[in-house]
Short mmCIF file of C-alpha atoms and ligand atoms in Angstrom, two decimals:
data_model
loop_
_atom_site.label_atom_id
_atom_site.label_comp_id
_atom_site.label_asym_id
_atom_site.label_seq_id
_atom_site.Cartn_x
_atom_site.Cartn_y
_atom_site.Cartn_z
CA UNK A 19 7.98 47.67 117.10
CA UNK A 20 8.86 44.40 118.80
CA UNK A 21 5.13 43.59 118.77
CA UNK A 22 4.79 44.30 115.08
CA UNK A 23 7.78 42.02 114.23
CA UNK A 24 6.42 39.28 116.44
CA UNK A 25 2.91 39.41 115.01
CA UNK A 26 4.34 39.63 111.47
CA UNK A 27 6.50 36.60 111.96
CA UNK A 28 3.54 34.75 113.46
CA UNK A 29 1.24 35.79 110.63
CA UNK A 30 3.84 34.60 108.04
CA UNK A 31 3.94 31.22 109.73
CA UNK A 32 0.17 31.04 109.91
CA UNK A 33 -0.36 31.80 106.30
CA UNK A 34 2.60 29.94 104.76
CA UNK A 35 1.62 26.84 106.67
CA UNK A 36 -1.90 26.93 105.28
CA UNK A 37 -2.58 23.96 102.97
CA UNK A 38 -5.15 25.84 100.87
CA UNK A 39 -2.41 28.20 99.89
CA UNK A 40 -0.20 25.36 98.66
CA UNK A 41 -3.04 23.97 96.59
CA UNK A 42 -3.81 27.31 94.95
CA UNK A 43 -0.19 27.91 94.10
CA UNK A 44 0.22 24.41 92.50
CA UNK A 45 -2.97 25.14 90.53
CA UNK A 46 -1.50 28.51 89.39
CA UNK A 47 1.66 26.75 88.24
CA UNK A 48 -0.33 24.24 86.29
CA UNK A 49 -2.16 27.12 84.59
CA UNK A 50 1.13 28.73 83.66
CA UNK A 51 2.23 25.46 82.15
CA UNK A 52 -1.11 25.50 80.30
CA UNK A 53 -0.04 28.75 78.74
CA UNK A 54 2.63 26.69 77.04
CA UNK A 55 0.00 24.73 75.16
CA UNK A 56 -1.80 27.96 74.24
CA UNK A 57 1.49 29.31 72.92
CA UNK A 58 1.97 26.30 70.78
CA UNK A 59 -1.15 26.79 68.88
CA UNK A 60 -0.56 30.40 68.12
CA UNK A 61 2.04 30.00 65.40
CA UNK A 62 5.13 32.22 65.54
CA UNK A 63 4.12 34.07 68.62
CA UNK A 64 4.76 31.34 71.13
CA UNK A 65 7.05 33.34 73.52
CA UNK A 66 4.63 36.27 73.54
CA UNK A 67 1.52 34.27 74.27
CA UNK A 68 3.28 32.36 77.01
CA UNK A 69 4.42 35.59 78.66
CA UNK A 70 1.03 37.19 78.23
CA UNK A 71 -0.91 34.30 79.60
CA UNK A 72 1.58 33.60 82.35
CA UNK A 73 1.41 37.17 83.65
CA UNK A 74 -2.30 37.14 83.66
CA UNK A 75 -2.30 33.83 85.55
CA UNK A 76 0.22 35.20 88.08
CA UNK A 77 -2.02 38.29 88.62
CA UNK A 78 -5.27 36.45 89.02
CA UNK A 79 -3.97 33.78 91.28
CA UNK A 80 -2.02 36.32 93.28
CA UNK A 81 -5.17 38.38 93.61
CA UNK A 82 -7.27 35.37 94.80
CA UNK A 83 -4.63 34.42 97.39
CA UNK A 84 -4.12 38.03 98.63
CA UNK A 85 -7.78 38.82 99.00
CA UNK A 86 -8.90 35.63 100.62
CA UNK A 87 -6.03 35.56 103.09
CA UNK A 88 -6.34 39.24 103.87
CA UNK A 89 -10.14 39.03 104.43
CA UNK A 90 -9.82 36.24 107.06
CA UNK A 91 -6.80 37.45 108.88
CA UNK A 92 -8.39 39.65 111.51
CA UNK A 93 -11.59 37.66 111.74
CA UNK A 94 -9.70 34.43 112.48
CA UNK A 95 -8.03 36.00 115.56
CA UNK A 96 -11.29 37.45 116.85
CA UNK A 97 -13.28 34.23 116.24
CA UNK A 98 -10.65 31.89 117.71
CA UNK A 99 -10.29 34.27 120.66
CA UNK A 100 -6.55 34.58 120.18
CA UNK A 101 -7.11 38.40 120.50
CA UNK A 102 -7.50 37.78 124.25
CA UNK A 103 -3.89 36.75 124.41
CA UNK A 104 -2.66 39.58 122.31
CA UNK A 105 -4.60 42.54 123.72
CA UNK A 106 -4.14 41.55 127.33
CA UNK A 107 -0.50 41.92 126.60
CA UNK A 108 1.08 45.31 125.68
CA UNK A 109 -0.01 45.10 122.10
CA UNK A 110 -1.67 48.14 120.47
CA UNK A 111 -4.38 47.79 117.93
CA UNK A 112 -2.40 49.60 115.34
CA UNK A 113 0.63 47.35 115.95
CA UNK A 114 -1.68 44.37 115.45
CA UNK A 115 -3.00 45.67 112.15
CA UNK A 116 0.58 46.52 110.98
CA UNK A 117 1.91 43.17 112.05
CA UNK A 118 -0.80 41.28 110.26
CA UNK A 119 -0.25 43.24 107.07
CA UNK A 120 3.60 42.90 107.13
CA UNK A 121 3.26 39.15 107.71
CA UNK A 122 0.89 38.83 104.79
CA UNK A 123 3.27 40.85 102.60
CA UNK A 124 6.06 38.34 103.36
CA UNK A 125 3.85 35.42 102.46
CA UNK A 126 2.72 37.14 99.16
CA UNK A 127 6.26 37.92 98.30
CA UNK A 128 7.11 34.21 98.66
CA UNK A 129 4.07 33.29 96.58
CA UNK A 130 4.65 35.82 93.78
CA UNK A 131 8.42 35.15 93.71
CA UNK A 132 7.75 31.48 93.29
CA UNK A 133 5.30 32.01 90.47
CA UNK A 134 7.43 34.63 88.82
CA UNK A 135 10.59 32.59 88.83
CA UNK A 136 8.69 29.56 87.62
CA UNK A 137 7.29 31.55 84.71
CA UNK A 138 10.65 33.11 83.91
CA UNK A 139 12.37 29.68 83.75
CA UNK A 140 9.60 28.26 81.69
CA UNK A 141 9.84 30.96 79.11
CA UNK A 142 13.53 30.63 79.10
CA UNK A 143 13.40 26.89 78.60
CA UNK A 144 10.82 27.09 75.79
CA UNK A 145 11.87 30.26 73.92
CA UNK A 146 15.58 30.06 74.60
CA UNK A 147 15.70 33.54 76.13
CA UNK A 148 13.76 35.54 78.73
CA UNK A 149 13.90 39.11 79.59
CA UNK A 150 14.22 40.38 83.22
CA UNK A 151 11.29 42.60 82.40
CA UNK A 152 9.13 39.56 83.10
CA UNK A 153 10.32 39.66 86.73
CA UNK A 154 9.78 43.39 86.96
CA UNK A 155 6.23 42.90 85.72
CA UNK A 156 5.59 40.47 88.57
CA UNK A 157 7.11 42.84 91.04
CA UNK A 158 4.64 45.47 89.89
CA UNK A 159 1.82 43.06 90.28
CA UNK A 160 3.01 42.64 93.82
CA UNK A 161 2.91 46.39 94.35
CA UNK A 162 -0.73 46.50 93.11
CA UNK A 163 -1.58 43.52 95.49
CA UNK A 164 -0.18 45.40 98.48
CA UNK A 165 -2.86 48.11 97.99
CA UNK A 166 -5.52 45.44 97.60
CA UNK A 167 -4.37 43.62 100.66
CA UNK A 168 -4.49 46.81 102.75
CA UNK A 169 -7.94 47.72 101.50
CA UNK A 170 -9.27 44.23 102.12
CA UNK A 171 -7.98 44.28 105.67
CA UNK A 172 -9.71 47.62 106.13
CA UNK A 173 -13.01 46.24 104.87
CA UNK A 174 -12.64 43.16 107.13
CA UNK A 175 -12.56 45.50 110.17
CA UNK A 176 -15.94 46.82 109.02
CA UNK A 177 -17.77 43.63 108.05
CA UNK A 178 -17.69 39.96 107.32
CA UNK A 179 -14.76 38.21 105.59
CA UNK A 180 -16.87 37.36 102.70
CA UNK A 181 -17.94 41.02 102.16
CA UNK A 182 -14.28 42.06 102.51
CA UNK A 183 -13.17 39.57 99.78
CA UNK A 184 -15.88 40.78 97.41
CA UNK A 185 -15.07 44.37 97.97
CA UNK A 186 -11.37 43.71 97.65
CA UNK A 187 -11.86 42.16 94.27
CA UNK A 188 -14.12 45.12 93.27
CA UNK A 189 -11.48 47.56 94.17
CA UNK A 190 -8.98 45.58 92.10
CA UNK A 191 -11.16 45.69 89.01
CA UNK A 192 -12.08 49.38 89.63
CA UNK A 193 -8.32 50.13 90.09
CA UNK A 194 -7.60 48.84 86.62
CA UNK A 195 -10.24 51.23 85.13
CA UNK A 196 -10.14 54.32 87.28
CA UNK A 197 -7.62 55.89 84.96
CA UNK A 198 -10.06 55.55 82.03
CA UNK A 199 -13.02 56.74 83.97
CA UNK A 200 -11.39 60.09 84.60
CA UNK A 201 -10.20 60.41 80.99
CA UNK A 202 -13.66 59.62 79.72
CA UNK A 203 -15.65 62.00 81.86
CA UNK A 204 -13.13 64.74 81.07
CA UNK A 205 -14.20 64.31 77.44
CA UNK A 206 -17.82 64.73 78.48
CA UNK A 207 -17.07 68.16 80.03
CA UNK A 208 -19.74 67.73 82.74
CA UNK A 209 -18.60 69.41 86.04
CA UNK A 210 -20.61 67.09 88.22
CA UNK A 211 -19.49 63.82 86.64
CA UNK A 212 -15.93 65.04 86.52
CA UNK A 213 -16.04 65.90 90.30
CA UNK A 214 -17.48 62.47 91.02
CA UNK A 215 -14.89 60.70 88.96
CA UNK A 216 -12.20 62.68 90.81
CA UNK A 217 -13.67 61.22 94.10
CA UNK A 218 -13.45 57.71 92.56
CA UNK A 219 -9.93 58.56 91.47
CA UNK A 220 -8.82 59.36 94.93
CA UNK A 221 -10.64 56.58 96.82
CA UNK A 222 -9.76 53.79 94.35
CA UNK A 223 -6.08 53.04 94.04
CA UNK A 224 -4.94 53.62 90.47
CA UNK A 225 -3.40 50.21 89.88
CA UNK A 226 -3.27 50.54 86.05
CA UNK A 227 -0.58 53.21 86.46
CA UNK A 228 1.98 50.69 87.70
CA UNK A 229 0.98 47.92 85.35
CA UNK A 230 4.01 47.10 83.21
CA UNK A 231 2.67 43.95 81.67
CA UNK A 232 2.46 45.53 78.25
CA UNK A 233 6.01 46.71 78.48
CA UNK A 234 7.17 43.29 79.62
CA UNK A 235 5.84 41.51 76.60
CA UNK A 236 7.33 44.21 74.32
CA UNK A 237 4.11 45.97 73.31
CA UNK A 238 5.04 49.41 74.54
CA UNK A 239 7.86 51.38 76.05
CA UNK A 240 7.57 52.53 79.65
CA UNK A 241 7.98 55.80 81.38
CA UNK A 242 10.01 54.60 84.41
CA UNK A 243 9.77 57.95 86.23
CA UNK A 244 5.95 57.85 86.12
CA UNK A 245 5.93 54.23 87.29
CA UNK A 246 8.05 55.12 90.23
CA UNK A 247 5.89 58.07 91.31
CA UNK A 248 2.77 55.97 91.09
CA UNK A 249 4.45 53.21 93.16
CA UNK A 250 5.12 55.82 95.84
CA UNK A 251 1.51 56.83 95.60
CA UNK A 252 0.31 53.26 96.15
CA UNK A 253 2.60 52.80 99.11
CA UNK A 254 1.18 56.02 100.68
CA UNK A 255 -2.27 54.68 99.98
CA UNK A 256 -1.46 51.50 101.86
CA UNK A 257 -0.38 53.49 104.86
CA UNK A 258 -3.52 55.62 104.91
CA UNK A 259 -5.82 52.66 104.52
CA UNK A 260 -4.11 50.61 107.26
CA UNK A 261 -4.33 53.68 109.59
CA UNK A 262 -8.06 53.75 108.94
CA UNK A 263 -8.32 50.10 109.60
CA UNK A 264 -6.54 50.58 112.92
CA UNK A 265 -8.91 53.36 113.85
CA UNK A 266 -11.97 51.24 113.24
CA UNK A 267 -10.36 48.30 115.01
CA UNK A 268 -9.58 50.38 118.10
CA UNK A 269 -13.26 50.64 118.79
CA UNK A 270 -13.80 46.91 118.89
CA UNK A 271 -14.39 44.94 122.09
CA UNK A 272 -13.82 41.22 122.58
CA UNK B 17 3.08 45.18 147.06
CA UNK B 18 1.55 43.85 150.23
CA UNK B 19 -0.87 46.21 151.85
CA UNK B 20 -1.96 48.47 148.97
CA UNK B 21 -4.57 47.17 146.57
CA UNK B 22 -3.58 45.36 143.34
CA UNK B 23 -7.02 45.90 141.74
CA UNK B 24 -9.82 48.16 142.65
CA UNK B 25 -13.08 48.16 140.81
CA UNK B 26 -15.85 50.61 141.66
CA UNK B 27 -19.38 50.99 140.47
CA UNK B 28 -18.60 49.12 137.27
CA UNK B 29 -21.41 48.95 134.77
CA UNK B 30 -21.22 47.21 131.38
CA UNK B 31 -24.07 47.22 128.89
CA UNK B 32 -23.89 45.65 125.42
CA UNK B 33 -26.28 45.98 122.54
CA UNK B 34 -27.22 42.75 120.85
CA UNK B 35 -29.03 41.60 117.79
CA UNK B 36 -30.52 43.41 114.84
CA UNK B 37 -32.63 45.76 117.08
CA UNK B 38 -29.60 46.54 119.34
CA UNK B 39 -31.41 45.41 122.44
CA UNK B 40 -29.57 46.57 125.55
CA UNK B 41 -28.27 43.91 127.78
CA UNK B 42 -26.88 44.99 131.25
CA UNK B 43 -24.11 42.42 132.04
CA UNK B 44 -22.57 44.32 134.89
CA UNK B 45 -24.76 46.42 137.19
CA UNK B 46 -22.40 48.07 139.59
CA UNK B 47 -19.50 45.77 140.54
CA UNK B 48 -17.41 46.91 143.53
CA UNK B 49 -14.29 44.78 144.15
CA UNK B 50 -11.01 45.30 145.82
CA UNK B 51 -8.14 42.84 145.74
CA UNK B 52 -5.26 43.45 148.13
CA UNK B 53 -1.66 43.05 147.11
CA UNK B 54 -0.24 39.53 147.57
CA UNK B 55 -3.70 38.12 148.06
CA UNK B 56 -5.11 34.99 146.41
CA UNK B 57 -8.58 36.17 145.56
CA UNK B 58 -11.48 33.96 144.47
CA UNK B 59 -14.18 35.34 142.21
CA UNK B 60 -17.23 33.11 142.48
CA UNK B 61 -20.72 33.12 141.21
CA UNK B 62 -23.16 30.98 139.11
CA UNK B 63 -22.91 30.80 135.34
CA UNK B 64 -23.65 34.14 133.75
CA UNK B 65 -23.11 36.19 136.82
CA UNK B 66 -20.50 38.38 134.99
CA UNK B 67 -17.20 37.07 136.33
CA UNK B 68 -15.57 36.71 132.86
CA UNK B 69 -16.86 40.16 131.86
CA UNK B 70 -15.49 41.77 135.03
CA UNK B 71 -12.05 40.39 134.31
CA UNK B 72 -12.17 41.43 130.63
CA UNK B 73 -13.22 45.04 131.52
CA UNK B 74 -10.34 45.09 134.10
CA UNK B 75 -7.92 44.15 131.35
CA UNK B 76 -9.31 46.61 128.86
CA UNK B 77 -10.59 43.95 126.44
CA UNK B 78 -13.93 45.60 126.96
CA UNK B 79 -14.66 49.14 127.83
CA UNK B 80 -16.71 50.03 130.82
CA UNK B 81 -20.07 51.71 130.36
CA UNK B 82 -19.49 53.44 133.65
CA UNK B 83 -17.50 53.01 136.82
CA UNK B 84 -13.69 52.70 137.28
CA UNK B 85 -10.96 50.13 137.19
CA UNK B 86 -7.67 50.89 138.88
CA UNK B 87 -4.78 48.51 138.52
CA UNK B 88 -2.30 48.58 141.35
CA UNK B 89 0.49 47.82 138.81
CA UNK B 90 2.05 50.24 136.30
CA UNK B 91 0.24 48.75 133.28
CA UNK B 92 -0.85 45.60 131.45
CA UNK B 93 2.70 44.64 130.96
CA UNK B 94 2.71 43.65 134.57
CA UNK B 95 -0.42 41.62 134.41
CA UNK B 96 -0.97 38.08 133.32
CA UNK B 97 -4.23 36.61 131.96
CA UNK B 98 -5.58 33.21 131.29
CA UNK B 99 -8.77 33.40 129.23
CA UNK B 100 -11.68 31.10 129.84
CA UNK B 101 -11.55 27.92 127.57
CA UNK B 102 -8.22 29.19 126.03
CA UNK B 103 -7.60 28.56 122.46
CA UNK B 104 -4.38 29.44 120.75
CA UNK B 105 -2.68 29.39 117.36
CA UNK B 106 -3.01 25.64 116.37
CA UNK B 107 -0.28 25.95 113.68
CA UNK B 108 2.35 26.73 116.39
CA UNK B 109 4.03 24.29 118.76
CA UNK B 110 3.75 24.95 122.47
CA UNK B 111 7.34 26.25 122.51
CA UNK B 112 6.80 28.47 119.52
CA UNK B 113 3.67 29.93 121.07
CA UNK B 114 5.30 30.74 124.36
CA UNK B 115 8.25 32.33 122.46
CA UNK B 116 5.81 34.43 120.54
CA UNK B 117 4.20 35.63 123.79
CA UNK B 118 7.57 36.40 125.27
CA UNK B 119 8.45 38.43 122.23
CA UNK B 120 5.34 40.53 122.67
CA UNK B 121 6.85 41.76 125.90
CA UNK B 122 10.11 42.57 124.09
CA UNK B 123 12.27 39.83 125.68
CA UNK B 124 15.55 39.31 123.84
CA UNK B 125 16.26 35.97 122.15
CA UNK B 126 18.38 34.61 124.98
CA UNK B 127 16.09 35.51 127.82
CA UNK B 128 13.17 34.28 125.76
CA UNK B 129 14.64 30.88 125.38
CA UNK B 130 15.27 30.62 129.11
CA UNK B 131 12.01 31.83 130.10
CA UNK B 132 10.16 29.56 127.76
CA UNK B 133 12.02 26.41 128.89
CA UNK B 134 11.47 27.37 132.58
CA UNK B 135 7.67 27.77 131.97
CA UNK B 136 7.38 24.53 129.99
CA UNK B 137 8.95 22.84 132.99
CA UNK B 138 6.72 24.54 135.38
CA UNK B 139 3.49 23.48 133.75
CA UNK B 140 4.81 19.99 132.79
CA UNK B 141 4.82 20.31 129.05
CA UNK B 142 8.54 19.71 128.21
CA UNK B 143 7.67 16.45 126.38
CA UNK B 144 4.96 18.00 124.21
CA UNK B 145 6.83 21.34 123.62
CA UNK B 146 7.47 20.56 119.97
CA UNK B 147 3.97 19.36 119.18
CA UNK B 148 1.53 21.70 117.36
CA UNK B 149 -1.20 23.04 119.57
CA UNK B 150 -3.70 21.54 117.22
CA UNK B 151 -2.84 18.25 118.72
CA UNK B 152 -3.02 19.31 122.32
CA UNK B 153 -5.68 17.95 124.69
CA UNK B 154 -7.98 20.20 126.62
CA UNK B 155 -5.86 20.09 129.75
CA UNK B 156 -2.58 20.57 127.79
CA UNK B 157 -4.05 23.78 126.27
CA UNK B 158 -4.95 24.90 129.80
CA UNK B 159 -1.38 24.35 130.91
CA UNK B 160 -0.01 26.38 127.92
CA UNK B 161 -2.61 29.07 128.83
CA UNK B 162 -1.30 29.21 132.37
CA UNK B 163 2.32 29.33 131.03
CA UNK B 164 1.53 32.24 128.71
CA UNK B 165 -0.11 34.11 131.49
CA UNK B 166 3.08 33.91 133.48
CA UNK B 167 5.59 34.74 130.66
CA UNK B 168 6.21 38.27 131.82
CA UNK B 169 6.52 37.28 135.47
CA UNK B 170 3.51 39.46 136.27
CA UNK B 171 2.72 41.13 139.54
CA UNK B 172 -1.04 40.55 139.14
CA UNK B 173 -2.36 37.37 137.56
CA UNK B 174 -5.95 36.99 136.50
CA UNK B 175 -6.96 33.39 135.83
CA UNK B 176 -10.41 32.61 134.40
CA UNK B 177 -11.23 29.09 135.58
CA UNK B 178 -7.65 27.81 135.67
CA UNK B 179 -8.60 24.28 136.99
CA UNK B 180 -11.18 23.54 134.33
CA UNK B 181 -10.27 20.55 132.10
CA UNK B 182 -7.33 19.50 134.21
CA UNK B 183 -6.67 16.04 135.54
CA UNK B 184 -6.15 15.58 139.28
CA UNK B 185 -2.39 15.82 138.85
CA UNK B 186 -2.78 19.00 136.78
CA UNK B 187 -5.01 20.56 139.40
CA UNK B 188 -2.54 19.90 142.16
CA UNK B 189 0.19 21.39 139.91
CA UNK B 190 -1.83 24.56 139.25
CA UNK B 191 -2.56 24.97 142.92
CA UNK B 192 1.15 24.66 143.64
CA UNK B 193 1.78 27.36 140.97
CA UNK B 194 -0.77 29.67 142.52
CA UNK B 195 0.76 29.17 145.95
CA UNK B 196 4.20 29.78 144.53
CA UNK B 197 2.98 33.04 143.05
CA UNK B 198 1.80 34.17 146.43
CA UNK B 199 5.03 33.15 148.12
CA UNK B 200 6.88 35.25 145.56
CA UNK B 201 4.71 38.26 146.50
CA UNK B 202 2.36 38.28 143.51
CA UNK B 203 -1.34 38.81 143.57
CA UNK B 204 -3.70 36.29 142.09
CA UNK B 205 -7.39 36.60 141.24
CA UNK B 206 -9.19 33.57 139.86
CA UNK B 207 -12.61 32.50 138.75
CA UNK B 208 -13.68 29.14 139.84
CA UNK B 209 -16.71 26.85 140.38
CA UNK B 210 -14.62 24.35 142.32
CA UNK B 211 -15.23 25.58 145.85
CA UNK B 212 -12.76 23.08 147.51
CA UNK B 213 -9.96 24.63 145.52
CA UNK B 214 -11.22 28.13 146.50
CA UNK B 215 -11.27 27.05 150.15
CA UNK B 216 -7.75 25.59 149.84
CA UNK B 217 -6.13 28.58 148.09
CA UNK B 218 -7.97 31.86 148.82
CA UNK B 219 -7.98 34.15 151.68
CA UNK B 220 -10.79 36.41 150.41
CA UNK B 221 -13.56 35.75 147.99
CA UNK B 222 -16.30 37.63 146.27
CA UNK B 223 -19.55 36.05 145.18
CA UNK B 224 -21.16 37.58 142.07
CA UNK B 225 -24.83 37.40 141.15
CA UNK B 226 -26.58 38.95 138.28
CA UNK B 227 -23.85 41.46 137.53
CA UNK B 228 -23.21 42.54 141.08
CA UNK B 229 -20.96 41.47 143.99
CA UNK B 230 -23.52 39.85 146.29
CA UNK B 231 -21.02 39.20 149.01
CA UNK B 232 -17.36 39.64 149.68
CA UNK B 233 -15.17 38.79 152.58
CA UNK B 234 -12.65 36.30 153.92
CA UNK B 235 -13.17 32.57 153.63
CA UNK B 236 -13.20 32.40 157.46
CA UNK B 237 -16.06 34.93 157.63
CA UNK B 238 -18.01 32.83 155.24
CA UNK B 239 -17.37 29.71 157.23
CA UNK B 240 -18.57 31.40 160.47
CA UNK B 241 -21.91 31.77 158.83
CA UNK B 242 -22.28 28.38 157.36
CA UNK B 243 -20.88 24.89 157.81
CA UNK B 244 -19.25 24.67 154.39
CA UNK B 245 -18.30 27.14 151.57
CA UNK B 246 -20.77 25.37 149.36
CA UNK B 247 -23.65 25.98 151.78
CA UNK B 248 -22.65 29.62 152.07
CA UNK B 249 -22.50 29.94 148.30
CA UNK B 250 -25.90 28.41 147.83
CA UNK B 251 -27.35 30.69 150.38
CA UNK B 252 -25.88 33.77 148.91
CA UNK B 253 -26.83 33.21 145.29
CA UNK B 254 -30.36 32.03 146.07
CA UNK B 255 -31.15 34.65 148.69
N1 ATP C 21 -20.50 40.12 124.23
C1 ATP C 21 -21.60 39.79 124.81
N2 ATP C 21 -22.78 40.10 124.26
C2 ATP C 21 -23.98 39.73 124.85
N3 ATP C 21 -24.07 39.17 126.08
C3 ATP C 21 -22.87 38.87 126.69
C4 ATP C 21 -21.62 39.20 126.16
N4 ATP C 21 -20.66 38.75 126.93
C5 ATP C 21 -21.31 38.28 127.96
N5 ATP C 21 -22.62 38.25 127.82
C6 ATP C 21 -23.72 37.92 128.82
O1 ATP C 21 -23.36 38.41 130.02
C7 ATP C 21 -23.57 37.45 131.11
C8 ATP C 21 -22.32 37.26 131.96
O2 ATP C 21 -21.36 36.57 131.19
P1 ATP C 21 -19.98 36.16 131.76
O3 ATP C 21 -19.21 35.39 130.79
O4 ATP C 21 -19.30 37.33 132.39
O5 ATP C 21 -20.40 35.20 132.96
P2 ATP C 21 -19.53 34.26 133.97
O6 ATP C 21 -19.91 34.71 135.35
O7 ATP C 21 -18.14 34.25 133.63
O8 ATP C 21 -20.14 32.84 133.70
P3 ATP C 21 -19.46 31.35 133.66
O9 ATP C 21 -19.37 30.91 135.05
O10 ATP C 21 -20.42 30.59 132.87
O11 ATP C 21 -18.15 31.48 132.89
C9 ATP C 21 -24.06 36.19 130.48
O12 ATP C 21 -25.43 36.17 130.58
C10 ATP C 21 -23.72 36.36 128.97
O13 ATP C 21 -24.67 35.83 128.10
MG1 MG C 22 -16.90 32.93 132.85
#
């Protein structure tokens, strides 16, 4: 446990002190401000547009940051040979993976909280009022990204960092759609395709189920019980995927 | 720990598979090695002989293909290790890095602070303690590396080329550290190409060649057979 905390703190320092991260975040904030201009050309709907656009910007930039950091986390330690220091000390491979993930979670929390609060204040300043739902929506983006970070770390133990980033983004996209795929194949009533889509459904995290963006901008009402259940599912998914990553990583030699 | 062995390696083989065709490369071909407790042991051999690999397998960083490794200490938490050409987190300061290492051993905050300051003093890095490792020179990194190897006050210390990159003052200091470890009852095994240091510090040496131990014995035994350690080394590795 001590080791997990130590590695998590170290990973947090490593990622938060990264200049590339700062650049991406500043860029994201500029995009959110850009939404202001978009809002101003869509008459009457200014607040809605800003929220819509802002949440998409938060999601996309959050995704980019999460995937690229997660993909390189393990590789960096191997390439720079800092694994020698870690694994010659009483540090287990599973503790290493867990520590890396927790540290990244902390960094992503800072990044998303920063972007979320910025968006909230901007909406508030421009529209005169802002709903807390906006912040809840950002929180649910964070939950989705947790699953993507875990899956990207898993891929990075199998292959290169670039491959892991690409696959991480693919899983994100698929996770937005996996709900629909199942619904569609059910309509088709073909046993084989339905079985296949069930496999996809289990392997790919169902991210759309915790997406509350539509609720946040007032388009639809939300079933909170369902969102909570799916959040629990995603957290379990994270644990399983990280355990698999640790299993793969245990076989590695340095 | 005097008397009993601190590290015993028997019949150690290590093969790796490299490249697209998974070509098999035999790095170690039957290494036998015994390091007695409280000894300072020199592991010698030409480049590529397998010294670093032997140490890595002993630590569990690599798995043996066959053969056995027995540590004379309860586990890796009683071992210290300085990797070859050490490289550490460059976004941490020397003090932060050593604190991190101490934390991996579960030391509490108070003990951690004391230990880190003592180590910084021991390797002469007090003045650079707050500087990021990215800005350290080669010899300074080597010093931090030695400090992190000692953070848990280990019984068995494995140092892979501890003198490399150090200035004359640094070399004298590291020699003093190694002697100090022996005086405190610890066991040290180190790789080196600097035979004068080996002569000065070690009681026993092993000379590796092509993945095996070609010769092992005391420094005195070697000097009975040749005028200098250098001459003996040359003879052993070219025989
Ligand atoms: N992971 C690996 N994959 C392929 N070959 C390897 C690997 N590790 C080591 N080798 C090879 O094994 C041999 C022994 O390497 P090792 O680093 O143990 O030598 P060494 O005795 O420490 O040499 P030096 O004095 O140069 O440090 C070398 O020929 C090296 O190329
Ligand atoms: Mg070597």
